[in-house]
PDB file of C-alpha atoms in Angstrom:
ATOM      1  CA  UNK A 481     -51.774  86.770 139.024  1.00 83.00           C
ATOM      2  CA  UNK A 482     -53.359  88.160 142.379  1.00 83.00           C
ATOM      3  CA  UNK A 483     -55.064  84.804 143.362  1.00 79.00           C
ATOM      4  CA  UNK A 484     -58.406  85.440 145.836  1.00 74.00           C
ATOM      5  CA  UNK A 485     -57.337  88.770 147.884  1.00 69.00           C
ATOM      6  CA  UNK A 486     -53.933  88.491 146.863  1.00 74.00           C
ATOM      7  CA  UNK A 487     -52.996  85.209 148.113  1.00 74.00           C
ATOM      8  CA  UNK A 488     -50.971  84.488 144.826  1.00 82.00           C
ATOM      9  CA  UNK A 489     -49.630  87.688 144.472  1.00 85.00           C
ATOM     10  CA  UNK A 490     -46.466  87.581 146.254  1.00 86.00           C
ATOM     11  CA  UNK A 491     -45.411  84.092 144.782  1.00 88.00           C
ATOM     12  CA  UNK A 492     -46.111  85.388 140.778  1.00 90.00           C
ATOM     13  CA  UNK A 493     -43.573  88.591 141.928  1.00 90.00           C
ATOM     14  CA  UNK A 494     -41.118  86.406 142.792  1.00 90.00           C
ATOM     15  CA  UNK A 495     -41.524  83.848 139.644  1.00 92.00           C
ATOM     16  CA  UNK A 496     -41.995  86.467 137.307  1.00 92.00           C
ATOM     17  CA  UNK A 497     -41.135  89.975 138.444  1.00 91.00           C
ATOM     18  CA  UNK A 498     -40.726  91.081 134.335  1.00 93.00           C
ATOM     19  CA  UNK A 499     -44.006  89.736 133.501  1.00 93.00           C
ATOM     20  CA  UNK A 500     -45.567  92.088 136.491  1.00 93.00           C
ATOM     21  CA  UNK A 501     -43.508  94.744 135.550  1.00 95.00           C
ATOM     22  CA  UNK A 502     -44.692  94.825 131.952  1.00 95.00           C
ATOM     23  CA  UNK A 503     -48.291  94.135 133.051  1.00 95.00           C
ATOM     24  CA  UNK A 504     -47.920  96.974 135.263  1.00 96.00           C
ATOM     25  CA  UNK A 505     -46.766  99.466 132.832  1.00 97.00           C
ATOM     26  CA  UNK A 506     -49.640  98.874 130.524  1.00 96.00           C
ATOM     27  CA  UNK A 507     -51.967 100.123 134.078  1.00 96.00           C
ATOM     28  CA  UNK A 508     -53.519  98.141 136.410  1.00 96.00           C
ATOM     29  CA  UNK A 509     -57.172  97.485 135.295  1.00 95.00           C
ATOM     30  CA  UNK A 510     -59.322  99.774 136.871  1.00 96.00           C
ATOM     31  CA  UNK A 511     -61.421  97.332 138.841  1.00 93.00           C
ATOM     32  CA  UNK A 512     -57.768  95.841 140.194  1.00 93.00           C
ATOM     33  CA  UNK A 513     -56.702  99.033 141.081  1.00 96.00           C
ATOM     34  CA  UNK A 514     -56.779  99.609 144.622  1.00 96.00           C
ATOM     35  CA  UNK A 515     -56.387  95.921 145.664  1.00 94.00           C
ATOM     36  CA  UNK A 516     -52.917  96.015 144.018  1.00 95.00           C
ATOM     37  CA  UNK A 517     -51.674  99.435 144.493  1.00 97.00           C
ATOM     38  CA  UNK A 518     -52.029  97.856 148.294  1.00 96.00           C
ATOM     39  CA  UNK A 519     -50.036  94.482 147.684  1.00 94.00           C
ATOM     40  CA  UNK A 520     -47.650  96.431 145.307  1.00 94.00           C
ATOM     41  CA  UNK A 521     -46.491  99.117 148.082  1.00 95.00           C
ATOM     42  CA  UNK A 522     -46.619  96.570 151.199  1.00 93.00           C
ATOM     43  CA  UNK A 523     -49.325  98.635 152.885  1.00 96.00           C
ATOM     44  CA  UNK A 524     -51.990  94.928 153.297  1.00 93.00           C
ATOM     45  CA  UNK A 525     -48.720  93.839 154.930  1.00 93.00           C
ATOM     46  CA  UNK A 526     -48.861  96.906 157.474  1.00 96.00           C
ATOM     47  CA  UNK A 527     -52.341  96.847 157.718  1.00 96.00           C
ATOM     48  CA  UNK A 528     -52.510  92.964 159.137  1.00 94.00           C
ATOM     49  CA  UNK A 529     -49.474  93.967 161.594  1.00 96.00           C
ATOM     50  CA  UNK A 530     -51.284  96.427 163.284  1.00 96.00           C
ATOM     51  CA  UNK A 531     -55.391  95.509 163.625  1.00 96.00           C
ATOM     52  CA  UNK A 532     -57.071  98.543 165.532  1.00 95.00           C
ATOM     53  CA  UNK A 533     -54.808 101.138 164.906  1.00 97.00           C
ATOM     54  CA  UNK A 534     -56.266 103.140 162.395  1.00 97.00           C
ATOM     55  CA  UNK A 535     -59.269 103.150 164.704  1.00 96.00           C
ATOM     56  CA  UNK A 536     -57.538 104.527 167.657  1.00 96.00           C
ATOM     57  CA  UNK A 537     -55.730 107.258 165.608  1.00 96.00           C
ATOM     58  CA  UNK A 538     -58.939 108.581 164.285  1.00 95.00           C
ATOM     59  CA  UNK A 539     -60.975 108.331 167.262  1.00 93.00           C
ATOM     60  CA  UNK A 540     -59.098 108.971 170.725  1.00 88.00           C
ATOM     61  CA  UNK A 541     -56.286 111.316 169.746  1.00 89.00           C
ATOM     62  CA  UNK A 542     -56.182 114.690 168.844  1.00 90.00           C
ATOM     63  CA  UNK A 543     -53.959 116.183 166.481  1.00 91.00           C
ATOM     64  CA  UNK A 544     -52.099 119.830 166.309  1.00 92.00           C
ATOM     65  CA  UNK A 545     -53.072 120.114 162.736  1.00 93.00           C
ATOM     66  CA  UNK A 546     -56.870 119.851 162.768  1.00 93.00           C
ATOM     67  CA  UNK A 547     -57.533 123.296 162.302  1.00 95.00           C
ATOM     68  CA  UNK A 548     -55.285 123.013 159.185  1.00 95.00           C
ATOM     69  CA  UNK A 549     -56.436 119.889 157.568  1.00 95.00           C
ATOM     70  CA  UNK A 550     -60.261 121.150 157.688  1.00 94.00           C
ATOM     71  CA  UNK A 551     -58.661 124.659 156.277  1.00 93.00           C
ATOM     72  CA  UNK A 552     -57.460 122.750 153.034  1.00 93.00           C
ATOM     73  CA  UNK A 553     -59.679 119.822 152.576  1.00 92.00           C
ATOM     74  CA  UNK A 554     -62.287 121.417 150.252  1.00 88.00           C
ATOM     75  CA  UNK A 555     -58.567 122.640 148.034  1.00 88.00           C
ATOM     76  CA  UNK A 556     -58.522 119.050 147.198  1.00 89.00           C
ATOM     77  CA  UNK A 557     -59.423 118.064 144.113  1.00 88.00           C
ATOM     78  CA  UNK A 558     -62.011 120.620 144.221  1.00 85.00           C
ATOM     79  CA  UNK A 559     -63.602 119.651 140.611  1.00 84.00           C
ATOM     80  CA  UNK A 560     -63.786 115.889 141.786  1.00 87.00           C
ATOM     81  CA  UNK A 561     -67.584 114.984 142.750  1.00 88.00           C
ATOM     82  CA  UNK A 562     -65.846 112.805 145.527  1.00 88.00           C
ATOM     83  CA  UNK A 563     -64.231 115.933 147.332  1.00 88.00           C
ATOM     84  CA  UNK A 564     -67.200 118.366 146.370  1.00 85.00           C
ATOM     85  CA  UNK A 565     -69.204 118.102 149.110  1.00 87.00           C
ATOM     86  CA  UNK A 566     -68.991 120.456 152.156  1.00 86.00           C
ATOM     87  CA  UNK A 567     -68.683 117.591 155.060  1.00 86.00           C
ATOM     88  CA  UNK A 568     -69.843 115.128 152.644  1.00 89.00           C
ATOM     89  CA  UNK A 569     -68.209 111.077 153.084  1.00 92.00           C
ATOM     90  CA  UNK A 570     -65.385 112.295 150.799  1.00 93.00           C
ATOM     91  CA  UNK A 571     -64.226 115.445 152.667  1.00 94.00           C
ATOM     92  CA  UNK A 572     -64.559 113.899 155.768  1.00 95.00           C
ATOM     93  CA  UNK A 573     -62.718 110.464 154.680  1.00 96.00           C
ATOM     94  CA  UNK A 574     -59.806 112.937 153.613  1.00 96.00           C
ATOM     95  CA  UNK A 575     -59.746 114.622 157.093  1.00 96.00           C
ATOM     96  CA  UNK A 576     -60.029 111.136 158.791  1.00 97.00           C
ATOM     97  CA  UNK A 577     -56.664 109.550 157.082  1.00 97.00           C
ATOM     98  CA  UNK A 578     -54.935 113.041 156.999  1.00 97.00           C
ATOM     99  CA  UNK A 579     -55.771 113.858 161.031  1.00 97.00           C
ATOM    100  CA  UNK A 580     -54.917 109.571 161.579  1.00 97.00           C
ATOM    101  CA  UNK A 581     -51.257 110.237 159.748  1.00 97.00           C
ATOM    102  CA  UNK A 582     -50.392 113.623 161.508  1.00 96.00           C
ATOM    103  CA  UNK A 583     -50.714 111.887 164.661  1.00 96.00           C
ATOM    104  CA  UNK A 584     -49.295 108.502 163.803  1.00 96.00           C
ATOM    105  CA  UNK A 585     -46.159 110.384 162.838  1.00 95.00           C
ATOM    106  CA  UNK A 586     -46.112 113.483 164.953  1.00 92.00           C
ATOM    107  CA  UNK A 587     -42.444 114.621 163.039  1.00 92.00           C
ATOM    108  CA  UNK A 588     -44.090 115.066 160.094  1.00 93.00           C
ATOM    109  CA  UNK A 589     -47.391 115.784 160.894  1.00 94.00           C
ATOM    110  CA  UNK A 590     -49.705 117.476 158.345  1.00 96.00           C
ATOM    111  CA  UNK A 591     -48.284 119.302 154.742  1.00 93.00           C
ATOM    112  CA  UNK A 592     -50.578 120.230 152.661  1.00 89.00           C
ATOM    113  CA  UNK A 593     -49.640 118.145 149.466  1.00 91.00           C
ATOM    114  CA  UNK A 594     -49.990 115.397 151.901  1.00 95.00           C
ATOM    115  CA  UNK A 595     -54.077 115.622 150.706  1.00 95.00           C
ATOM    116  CA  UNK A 596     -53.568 114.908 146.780  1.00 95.00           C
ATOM    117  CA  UNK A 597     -51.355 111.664 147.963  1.00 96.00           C
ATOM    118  CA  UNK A 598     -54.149 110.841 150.419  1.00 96.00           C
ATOM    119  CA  UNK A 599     -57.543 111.617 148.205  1.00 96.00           C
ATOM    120  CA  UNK A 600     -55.939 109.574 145.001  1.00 96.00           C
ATOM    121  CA  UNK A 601     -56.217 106.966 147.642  1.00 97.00           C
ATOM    122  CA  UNK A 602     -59.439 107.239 148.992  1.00 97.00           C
ATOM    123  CA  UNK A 603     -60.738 107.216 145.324  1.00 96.00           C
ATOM    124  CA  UNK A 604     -59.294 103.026 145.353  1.00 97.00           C
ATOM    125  CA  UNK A 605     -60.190 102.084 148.717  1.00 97.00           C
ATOM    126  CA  UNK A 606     -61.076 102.490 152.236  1.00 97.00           C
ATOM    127  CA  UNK A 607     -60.239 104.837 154.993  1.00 97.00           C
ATOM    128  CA  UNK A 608     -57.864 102.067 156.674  1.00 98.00           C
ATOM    129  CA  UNK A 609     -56.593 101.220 153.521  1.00 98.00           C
ATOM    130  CA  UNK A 610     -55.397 104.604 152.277  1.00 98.00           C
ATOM    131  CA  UNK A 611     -54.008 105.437 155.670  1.00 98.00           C
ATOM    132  CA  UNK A 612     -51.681 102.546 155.836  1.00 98.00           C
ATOM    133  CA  UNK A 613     -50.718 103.312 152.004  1.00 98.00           C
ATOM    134  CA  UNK A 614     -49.433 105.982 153.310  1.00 98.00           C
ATOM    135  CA  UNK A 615     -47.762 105.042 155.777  1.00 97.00           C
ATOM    136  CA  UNK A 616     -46.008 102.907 153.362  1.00 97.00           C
ATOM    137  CA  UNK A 617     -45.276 105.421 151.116  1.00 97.00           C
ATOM    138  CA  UNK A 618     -44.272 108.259 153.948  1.00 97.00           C
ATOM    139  CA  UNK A 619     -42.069 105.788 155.748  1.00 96.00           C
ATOM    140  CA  UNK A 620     -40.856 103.402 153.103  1.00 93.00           C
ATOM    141  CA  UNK A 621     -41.938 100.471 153.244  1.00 92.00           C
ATOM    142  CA  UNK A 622     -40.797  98.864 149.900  1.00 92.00           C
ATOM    143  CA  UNK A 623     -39.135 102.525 148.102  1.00 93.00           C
ATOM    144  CA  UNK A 624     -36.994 104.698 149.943  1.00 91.00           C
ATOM    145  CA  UNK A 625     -38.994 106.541 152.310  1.00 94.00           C
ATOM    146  CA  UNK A 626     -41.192 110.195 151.468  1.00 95.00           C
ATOM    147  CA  UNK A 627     -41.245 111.824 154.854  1.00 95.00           C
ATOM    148  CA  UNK A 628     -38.091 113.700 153.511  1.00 95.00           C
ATOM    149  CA  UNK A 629     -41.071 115.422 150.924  1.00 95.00           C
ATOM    150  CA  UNK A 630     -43.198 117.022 153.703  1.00 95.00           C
ATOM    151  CA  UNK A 631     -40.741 117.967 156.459  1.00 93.00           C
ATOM    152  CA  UNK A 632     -39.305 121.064 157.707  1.00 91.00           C
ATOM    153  CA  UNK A 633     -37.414 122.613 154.452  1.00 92.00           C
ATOM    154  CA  UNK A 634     -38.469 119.511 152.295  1.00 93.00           C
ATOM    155  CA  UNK A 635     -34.860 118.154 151.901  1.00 94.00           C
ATOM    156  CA  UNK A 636     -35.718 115.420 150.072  1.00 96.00           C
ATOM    157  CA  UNK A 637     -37.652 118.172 147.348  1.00 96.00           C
ATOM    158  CA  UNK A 638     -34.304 120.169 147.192  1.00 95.00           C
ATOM    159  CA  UNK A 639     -32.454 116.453 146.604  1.00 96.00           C
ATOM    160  CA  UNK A 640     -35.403 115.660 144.146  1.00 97.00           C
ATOM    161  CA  UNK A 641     -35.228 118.972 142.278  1.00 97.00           C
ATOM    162  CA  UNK A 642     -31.045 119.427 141.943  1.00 96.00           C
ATOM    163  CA  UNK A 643     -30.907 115.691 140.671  1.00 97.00           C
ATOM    164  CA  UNK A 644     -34.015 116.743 137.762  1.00 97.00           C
ATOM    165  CA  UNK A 645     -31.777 119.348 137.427  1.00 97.00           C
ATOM    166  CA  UNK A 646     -28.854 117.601 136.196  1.00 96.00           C
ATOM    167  CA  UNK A 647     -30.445 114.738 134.636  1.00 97.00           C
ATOM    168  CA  UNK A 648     -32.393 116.994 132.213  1.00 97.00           C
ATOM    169  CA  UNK A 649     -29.449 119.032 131.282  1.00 97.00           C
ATOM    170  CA  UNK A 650     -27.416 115.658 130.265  1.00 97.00           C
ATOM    171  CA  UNK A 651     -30.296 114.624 128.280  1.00 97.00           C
ATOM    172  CA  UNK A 652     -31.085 117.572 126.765  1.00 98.00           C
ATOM    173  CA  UNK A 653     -28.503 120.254 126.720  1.00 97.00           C
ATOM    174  CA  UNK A 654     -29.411 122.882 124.288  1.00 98.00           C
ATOM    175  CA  UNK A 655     -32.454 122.805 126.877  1.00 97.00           C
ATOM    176  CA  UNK A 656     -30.615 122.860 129.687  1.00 97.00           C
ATOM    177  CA  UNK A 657     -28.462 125.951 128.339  1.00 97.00           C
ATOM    178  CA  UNK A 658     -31.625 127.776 127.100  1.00 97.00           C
ATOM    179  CA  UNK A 659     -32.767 127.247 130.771  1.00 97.00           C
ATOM    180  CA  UNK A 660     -29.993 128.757 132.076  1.00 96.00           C
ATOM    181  CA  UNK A 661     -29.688 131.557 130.256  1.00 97.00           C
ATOM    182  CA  UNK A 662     -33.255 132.454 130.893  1.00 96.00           C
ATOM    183  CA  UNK A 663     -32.788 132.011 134.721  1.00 96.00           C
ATOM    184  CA  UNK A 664     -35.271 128.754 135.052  1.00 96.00           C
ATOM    185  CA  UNK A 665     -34.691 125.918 137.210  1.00 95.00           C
ATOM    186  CA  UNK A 666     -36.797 122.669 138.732  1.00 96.00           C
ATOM    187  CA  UNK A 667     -38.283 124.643 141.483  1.00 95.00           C
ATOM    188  CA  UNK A 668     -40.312 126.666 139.169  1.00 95.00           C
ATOM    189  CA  UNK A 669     -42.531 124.167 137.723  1.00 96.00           C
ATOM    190  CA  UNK A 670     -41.385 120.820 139.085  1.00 96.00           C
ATOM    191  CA  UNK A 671     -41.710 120.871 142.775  1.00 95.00           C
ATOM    192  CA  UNK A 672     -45.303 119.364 142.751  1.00 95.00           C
ATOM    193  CA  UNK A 673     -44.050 116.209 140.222  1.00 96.00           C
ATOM    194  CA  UNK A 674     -42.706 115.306 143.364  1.00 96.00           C
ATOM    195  CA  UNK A 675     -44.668 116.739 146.002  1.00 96.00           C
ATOM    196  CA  UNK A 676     -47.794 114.711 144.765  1.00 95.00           C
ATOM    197  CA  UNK A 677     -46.225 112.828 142.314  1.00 96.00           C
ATOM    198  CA  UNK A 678     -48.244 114.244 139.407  1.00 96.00           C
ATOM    199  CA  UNK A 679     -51.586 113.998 140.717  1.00 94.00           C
ATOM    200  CA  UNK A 680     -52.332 117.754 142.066  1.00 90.00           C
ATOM    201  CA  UNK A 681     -52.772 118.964 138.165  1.00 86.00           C
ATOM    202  CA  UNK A 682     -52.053 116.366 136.062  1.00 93.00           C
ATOM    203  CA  UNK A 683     -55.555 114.132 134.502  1.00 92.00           C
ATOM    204  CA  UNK A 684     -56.669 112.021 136.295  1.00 93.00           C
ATOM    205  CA  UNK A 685     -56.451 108.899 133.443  1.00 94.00           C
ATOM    206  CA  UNK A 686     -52.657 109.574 133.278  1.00 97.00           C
ATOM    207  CA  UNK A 687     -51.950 110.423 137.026  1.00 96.00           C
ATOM    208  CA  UNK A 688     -53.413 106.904 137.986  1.00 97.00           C
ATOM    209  CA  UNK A 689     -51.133 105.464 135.192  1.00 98.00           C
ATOM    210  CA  UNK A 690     -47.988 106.976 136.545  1.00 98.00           C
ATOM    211  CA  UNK A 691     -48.859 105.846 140.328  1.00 98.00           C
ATOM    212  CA  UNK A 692     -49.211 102.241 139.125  1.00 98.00           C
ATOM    213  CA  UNK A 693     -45.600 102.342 137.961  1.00 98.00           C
ATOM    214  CA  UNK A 694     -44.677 104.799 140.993  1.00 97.00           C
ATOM    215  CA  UNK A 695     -45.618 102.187 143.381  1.00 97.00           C
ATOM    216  CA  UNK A 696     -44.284  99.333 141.535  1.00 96.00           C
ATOM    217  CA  UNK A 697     -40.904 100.766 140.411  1.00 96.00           C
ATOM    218  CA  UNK A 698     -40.378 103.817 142.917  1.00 96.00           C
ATOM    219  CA  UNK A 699     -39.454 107.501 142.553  1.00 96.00           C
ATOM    220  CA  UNK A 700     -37.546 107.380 139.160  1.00 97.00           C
ATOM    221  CA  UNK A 701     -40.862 107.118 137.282  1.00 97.00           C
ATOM    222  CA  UNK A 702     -41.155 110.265 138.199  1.00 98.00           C
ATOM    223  CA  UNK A 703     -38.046 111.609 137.051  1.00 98.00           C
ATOM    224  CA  UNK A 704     -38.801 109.789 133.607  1.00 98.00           C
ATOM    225  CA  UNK A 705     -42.278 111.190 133.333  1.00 98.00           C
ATOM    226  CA  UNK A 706     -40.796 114.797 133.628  1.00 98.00           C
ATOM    227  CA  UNK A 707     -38.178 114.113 131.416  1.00 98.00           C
ATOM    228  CA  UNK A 708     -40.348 112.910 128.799  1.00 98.00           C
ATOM    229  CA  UNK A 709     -42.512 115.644 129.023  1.00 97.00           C
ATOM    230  CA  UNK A 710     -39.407 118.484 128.802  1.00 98.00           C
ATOM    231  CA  UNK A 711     -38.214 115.979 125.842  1.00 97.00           C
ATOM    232  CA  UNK A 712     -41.775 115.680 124.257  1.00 96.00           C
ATOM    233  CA  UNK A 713     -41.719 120.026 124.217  1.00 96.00           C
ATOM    234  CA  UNK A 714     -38.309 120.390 123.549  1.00 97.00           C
ATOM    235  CA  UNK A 715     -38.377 121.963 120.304  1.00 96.00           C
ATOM    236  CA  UNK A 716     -41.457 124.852 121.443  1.00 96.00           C
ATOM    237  CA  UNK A 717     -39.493 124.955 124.506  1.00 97.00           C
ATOM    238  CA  UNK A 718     -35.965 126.114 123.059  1.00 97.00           C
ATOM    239  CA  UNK A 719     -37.512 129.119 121.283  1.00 96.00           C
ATOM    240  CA  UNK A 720     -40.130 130.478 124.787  1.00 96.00           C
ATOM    241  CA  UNK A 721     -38.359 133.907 126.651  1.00 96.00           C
ATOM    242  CA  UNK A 722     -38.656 133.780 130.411  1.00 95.00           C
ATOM    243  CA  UNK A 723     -42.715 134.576 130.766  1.00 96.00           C
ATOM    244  CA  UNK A 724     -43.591 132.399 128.404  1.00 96.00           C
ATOM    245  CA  UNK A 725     -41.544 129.386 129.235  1.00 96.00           C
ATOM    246  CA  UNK A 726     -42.921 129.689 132.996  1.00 95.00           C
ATOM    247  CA  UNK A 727     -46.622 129.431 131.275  1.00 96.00           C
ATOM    248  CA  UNK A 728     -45.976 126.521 129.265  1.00 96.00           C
ATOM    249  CA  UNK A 729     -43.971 124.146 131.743  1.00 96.00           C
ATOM    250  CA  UNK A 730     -47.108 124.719 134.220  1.00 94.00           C
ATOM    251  CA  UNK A 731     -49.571 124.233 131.471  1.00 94.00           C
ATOM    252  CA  UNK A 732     -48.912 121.132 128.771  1.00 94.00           C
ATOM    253  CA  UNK A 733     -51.080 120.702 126.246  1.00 93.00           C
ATOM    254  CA  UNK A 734     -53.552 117.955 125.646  1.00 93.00           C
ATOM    255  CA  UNK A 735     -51.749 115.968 123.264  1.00 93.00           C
ATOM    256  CA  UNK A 736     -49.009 115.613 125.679  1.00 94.00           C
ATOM    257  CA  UNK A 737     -50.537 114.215 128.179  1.00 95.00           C
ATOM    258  CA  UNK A 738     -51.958 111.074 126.265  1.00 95.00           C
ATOM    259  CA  UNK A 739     -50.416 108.347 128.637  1.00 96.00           C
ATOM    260  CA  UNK A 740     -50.038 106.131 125.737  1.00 95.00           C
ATOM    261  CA  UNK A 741     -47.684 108.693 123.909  1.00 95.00           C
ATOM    262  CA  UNK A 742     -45.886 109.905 127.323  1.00 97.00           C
ATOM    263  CA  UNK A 743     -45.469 107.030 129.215  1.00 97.00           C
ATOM    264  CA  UNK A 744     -43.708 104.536 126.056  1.00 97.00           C
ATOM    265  CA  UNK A 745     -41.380 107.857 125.832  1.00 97.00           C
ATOM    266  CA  UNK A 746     -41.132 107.964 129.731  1.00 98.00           C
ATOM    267  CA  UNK A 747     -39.527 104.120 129.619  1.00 97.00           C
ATOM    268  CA  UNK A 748     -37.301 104.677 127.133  1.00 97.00           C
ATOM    269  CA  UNK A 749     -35.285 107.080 129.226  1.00 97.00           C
ATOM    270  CA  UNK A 750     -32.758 105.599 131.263  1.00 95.00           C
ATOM    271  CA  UNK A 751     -32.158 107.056 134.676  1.00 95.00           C
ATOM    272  CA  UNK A 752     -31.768 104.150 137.497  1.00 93.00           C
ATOM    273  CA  UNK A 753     -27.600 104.006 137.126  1.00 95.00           C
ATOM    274  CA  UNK A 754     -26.995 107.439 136.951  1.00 95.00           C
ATOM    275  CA  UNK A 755     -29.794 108.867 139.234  1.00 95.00           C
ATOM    276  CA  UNK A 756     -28.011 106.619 141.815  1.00 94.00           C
ATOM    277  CA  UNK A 757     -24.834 107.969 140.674  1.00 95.00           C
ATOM    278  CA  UNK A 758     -26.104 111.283 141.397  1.00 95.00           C
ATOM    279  CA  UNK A 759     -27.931 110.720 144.734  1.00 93.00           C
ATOM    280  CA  UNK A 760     -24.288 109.623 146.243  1.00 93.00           C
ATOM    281  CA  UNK A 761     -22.719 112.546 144.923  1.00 93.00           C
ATOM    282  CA  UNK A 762     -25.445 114.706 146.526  1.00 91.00           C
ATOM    283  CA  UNK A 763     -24.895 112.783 149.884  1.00 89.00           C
ATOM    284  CA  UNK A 764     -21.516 113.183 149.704  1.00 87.00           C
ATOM    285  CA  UNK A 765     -21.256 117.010 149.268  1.00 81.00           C
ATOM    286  CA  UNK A 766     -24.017 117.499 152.137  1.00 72.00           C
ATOM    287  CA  UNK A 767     -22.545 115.028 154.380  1.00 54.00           C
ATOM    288  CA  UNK A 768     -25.286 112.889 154.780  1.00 54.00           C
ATOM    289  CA  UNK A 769     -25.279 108.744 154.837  1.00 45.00           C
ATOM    290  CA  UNK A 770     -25.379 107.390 151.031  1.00 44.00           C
ATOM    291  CA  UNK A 771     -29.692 107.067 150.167  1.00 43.00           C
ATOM    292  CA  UNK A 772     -29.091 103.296 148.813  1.00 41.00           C
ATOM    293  CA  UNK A 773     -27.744 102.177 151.944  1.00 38.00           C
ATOM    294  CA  UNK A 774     -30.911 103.364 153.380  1.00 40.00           C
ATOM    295  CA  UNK A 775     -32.740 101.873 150.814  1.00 40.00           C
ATOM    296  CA  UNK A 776     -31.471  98.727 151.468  1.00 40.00           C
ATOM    297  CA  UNK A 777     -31.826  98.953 154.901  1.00 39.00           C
ATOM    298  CA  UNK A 778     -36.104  99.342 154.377  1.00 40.00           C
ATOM    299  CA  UNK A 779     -35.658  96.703 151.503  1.00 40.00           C
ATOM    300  CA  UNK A 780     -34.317  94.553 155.108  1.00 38.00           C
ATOM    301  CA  UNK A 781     -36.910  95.747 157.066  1.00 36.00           C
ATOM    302  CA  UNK A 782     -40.037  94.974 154.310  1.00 37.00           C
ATOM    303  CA  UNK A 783     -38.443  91.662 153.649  1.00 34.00           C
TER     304      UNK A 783
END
């Protein structure tokens, strides 16, 4: 399907987008990984447009957020034998991309869940590589742009979070009342989902099976994933008081984190129609432009 460096790839997606879909949602093989979370997110297209950059980034500027990125580094994925090292290749590959992006994009800058996004990265491929990713990801080059995650009162969070909101109480409303009633909403337990997109405490075998899908299909993977997870609880969940409730949305068992029993449960739920649905209404009450005709617009721009 790739072809040698991914000189097929782009060809197969257009001759048979369902066949790459399903392939995808089965997970990338692990050796496959990082070469196609690249061609799947339109970062090797970024990279090629812009030899040198990276370079110049890292080594001539200086960024207002170096004190900051140094401060957090060894927070990231502290238990991962990549990241353990004090100033070892890992830490300092981390504070590379991170200090590269925060001047690239001085708006944004540095936020601290900006490191989970950039170390899953650096575990899949180079420096260069994981910088433009993000870039891709920050700045949308296939999906509707992140940035709106990381800057000044994270609107696109607060978007993220009111729409889970909503979503989970149609699907499940004798959860959604028993939230309610004990005073729990999104922002509780689901603003890193988004944030990091399940990789800041999530395992590792099923946080690299969402971002295949994430990258592929976009945002509402994530959406699903938390739904499935509220749905896969439900019945435990429906009984918990306030304490207890808090405890067990931050902490799912074992069992339900088996990407082979989440993620099957995770497609089944449909959200694309009505999370759109949603996202105008959300536009409309804030007074902001509609979030599909923006998509569209970066859909333009990638094409």
């Amino acid at each position: 399907m790739i072809g040698v460096g991914g000189s097929d790839w782009k060809h197969y997606v257009r001759r048979k987008p369902h066949v790459v879909k399903r392939r995808i949602r089965k997970g990338i093989p692990d050796c496959l990984r990082g070469l196609v979370w690249q061609l799947i997110s339109g970062s090797r297209d970024l990279l090629l447009m812009n030899p040198g950059v990276y370079e110049q980034l890292v080594i001539y500027e200086t960024s207002a957020s170096e004190l900051d990125i140094i401060r957090d580094i060894s927070r990231t994925f502290p238990s991962h034998v990549f990241f353990q090292q004090r100033h070892g290749p890992g830490q300092r590959s981390l504070y590379n991309v991170l200090k590269a992006y925060s001047v690239y994009d001085r708006d944004v800058g540095y936020v601290q869940g900006m490191g989970f996004l950039a170390g899953l990265l650096l575990l899949y491929m180079s420096e260069e590589d994981a910088f433009w990713l993000l870039v891709a990801l920050l700045k949308g080059a296939v999906h509707a742009p992140m940035e709106g995650l990381y800057q000044v009162g994270l609107p696109l969070v607060q978007q993220y979070l009111c729409l889970f909101d909503r979503l989970m109480k149609e699907h499940m409303p004798k959860l959604g009342e028993h939230f309610t009633q004990e005073m729990i909403n999104p922002s509780m337990y689901a603003s890193q989902w988004f944030i990091t997109v399940f990789s800041y405490s999530f395992p590792f075998h099923l946080a690299l099976r969402i971002w295949d899908v994430f990258l592929y299909e976009g945002v509402k993977i994530v959406f699903k994933v938390g739904l499935a997870l509220l749905k896969y609880r439900h019945d435990d969940l429906v009984k918990l008081p306030f304490e207890k409730l808090i405890h067990a949305l931050r902490n799912f068992p074992e069992d339900a984190m088996d990407p082979d029993t989440l993620l099957p449960m995770a497609y089944s739920i449909k959200v694309s129609r009505r999370l759109e649905e949603l996202k105008q209404e959300y536009n409309k009450k804030d007074g902001k432009p509609s979030l599909s005709t923006e998509i569209k617009g970066d859909q333009k721009q990638a094409q």
